[in-house]
Amino acid sequence: MHRLVLTLMAGLIAAPALAQSREPIALRDMGSFHIGGRQIEVSGQPIREVLFTPGGVPAKIDPNGVYQVEQMYAQYFLVQNRKGKLPLLL
């Protein structure tokens, strides 16, 4: 346990020095997209007035309309000079 704590502390001390010596990451592309989902329609709901801040001006909220639900938003970054064999997926 003592060895693990010392190893972690050494890594924390060395991390800022390693980060400063590296070059910035250069990207060749980046973007985002949505996957899947479906549209639903909400109708017949009353328009409400909502106060976002005490003493503020009320805003009218109309929940009726068509909404996209159950989709996933994905964002990607492609590095200029890939070093590994496999991509990193988080």
C-alpha positions as a printed NumPy array, in Angstrom:
array([[  0.   ,   0.   ,   0.   ],
       [  2.826,   2.363,   0.907],
       [  4.525,   1.686,  -2.45 ],
       [  1.281,   2.446,  -4.314],
       [  0.891,   5.797,  -2.547],
       [  4.492,   6.738,  -3.351],
       [  4.042,   5.766,  -7.007],
       [  0.871,   7.855,  -7.293],
       [  2.533,  10.841,  -5.631],
       [  5.531,  10.601,  -7.968],
       [  3.171,  10.516, -10.946],
       [  1.309,  13.598,  -9.745],
       [  4.557,  15.491,  -9.256],
       [  5.932,  14.501, -12.673],
       [  2.669,  15.074, -14.618],
       [  2.935,  18.887, -14.948],
       [  6.531,  18.612, -16.184],
       [  5.53 ,  16.046, -18.808],
       [  2.549,  18.101, -19.945],
       [  4.673,  21.205, -20.484],
       [  7.242,  19.396, -22.64 ],
       [  4.688,  18.001, -25.115],
       [  3.529,  19.756, -28.261],
       [ -0.125,  20.714, -28.668],
       [ -2.365,  18.141, -30.325],
       [ -2.933,  18.956, -34.012],
       [ -6.311,  17.914, -35.434],
       [ -7.076,  17.011, -39.039],
       [-10.836,  16.999, -38.463],
       [-13.511,  17.297, -35.816],
       [-17.271,  17.14 , -35.866],
       [-20.457,  15.812, -34.341],
       [-23.598,  13.935, -35.276],
       [-26.781,  12.376, -33.849],
       [-27.554,   8.658, -33.968],
       [-31.013,   7.111, -33.864],
       [-33.974,   8.613, -32.118],
       [-37.557,   9.182, -33.035],
       [-39.987,  12.085, -33.215],
       [-42.883,  12.564, -30.824],
       [-45.625,  15.167, -30.832],
       [-46.923,  16.837, -27.687],
       [-50.334,  18.493, -28.   ],
       [-53.082,  19.744, -25.759],
       [-50.785,  20.997, -22.986],
       [-51.453,  24.47 , -21.535],
       [-49.035,  27.366, -22.061],
       [-47.418,  28.252, -18.711],
       [-45.671,  31.31 , -17.362],
       [-42.379,  30.595, -15.591],
       [-40.159,  32.854, -13.466],
       [-36.472,  32.022, -13.942],
       [-35.321,  34.61 , -11.379],
       [-37.229,  36.061,  -8.446],
       [-38.714,  39.406,  -9.434],
       [-37.883,  38.799, -13.102],
       [-40.105,  39.005, -16.13 ],
       [-42.213,  35.862, -16.599],
       [-41.541,  33.81 , -19.721],
       [-44.258,  31.912, -21.559],
       [-43.458,  28.222, -22.084],
       [-45.387,  26.27 , -24.709],
       [-44.577,  22.538, -24.385],
       [-46.621,  21.643, -27.472],
       [-44.792,  20.716, -30.649],
       [-42.664,  18.03 , -32.302],
       [-39.556,  16.818, -30.44 ],
       [-36.695,  14.464, -31.302],
       [-36.154,  11.99 , -28.423],
       [-34.014,   8.946, -27.567],
       [-31.101,   9.92 , -29.81 ],
       [-27.4  ,   9.934, -28.977],
       [-25.136,  12.91 , -29.631],
       [-21.564,  11.976, -30.598],
       [-18.583,  14.297, -30.989],
       [-15.294,  13.207, -32.579],
       [-11.742,  14.521, -32.949],
       [ -9.26 ,  13.083, -35.478],
       [ -5.587,  13.781, -34.72 ],
       [ -3.199,  14.877, -37.483],
       [ -0.482,  12.314, -36.737],
       [ -1.968,   9.094, -35.414],
       [  0.549,   7.137, -33.306],
       [ -1.365,   4.056, -32.165],
       [ -2.709,   1.106, -34.142],
       [ -6.25 ,   1.428, -32.766],
       [ -8.389,   4.54 , -32.205],
       [ -9.274,   5.668, -28.705],
       [-13.009,   5.451, -28.071],
       [-14.532,   6.915, -24.891]])
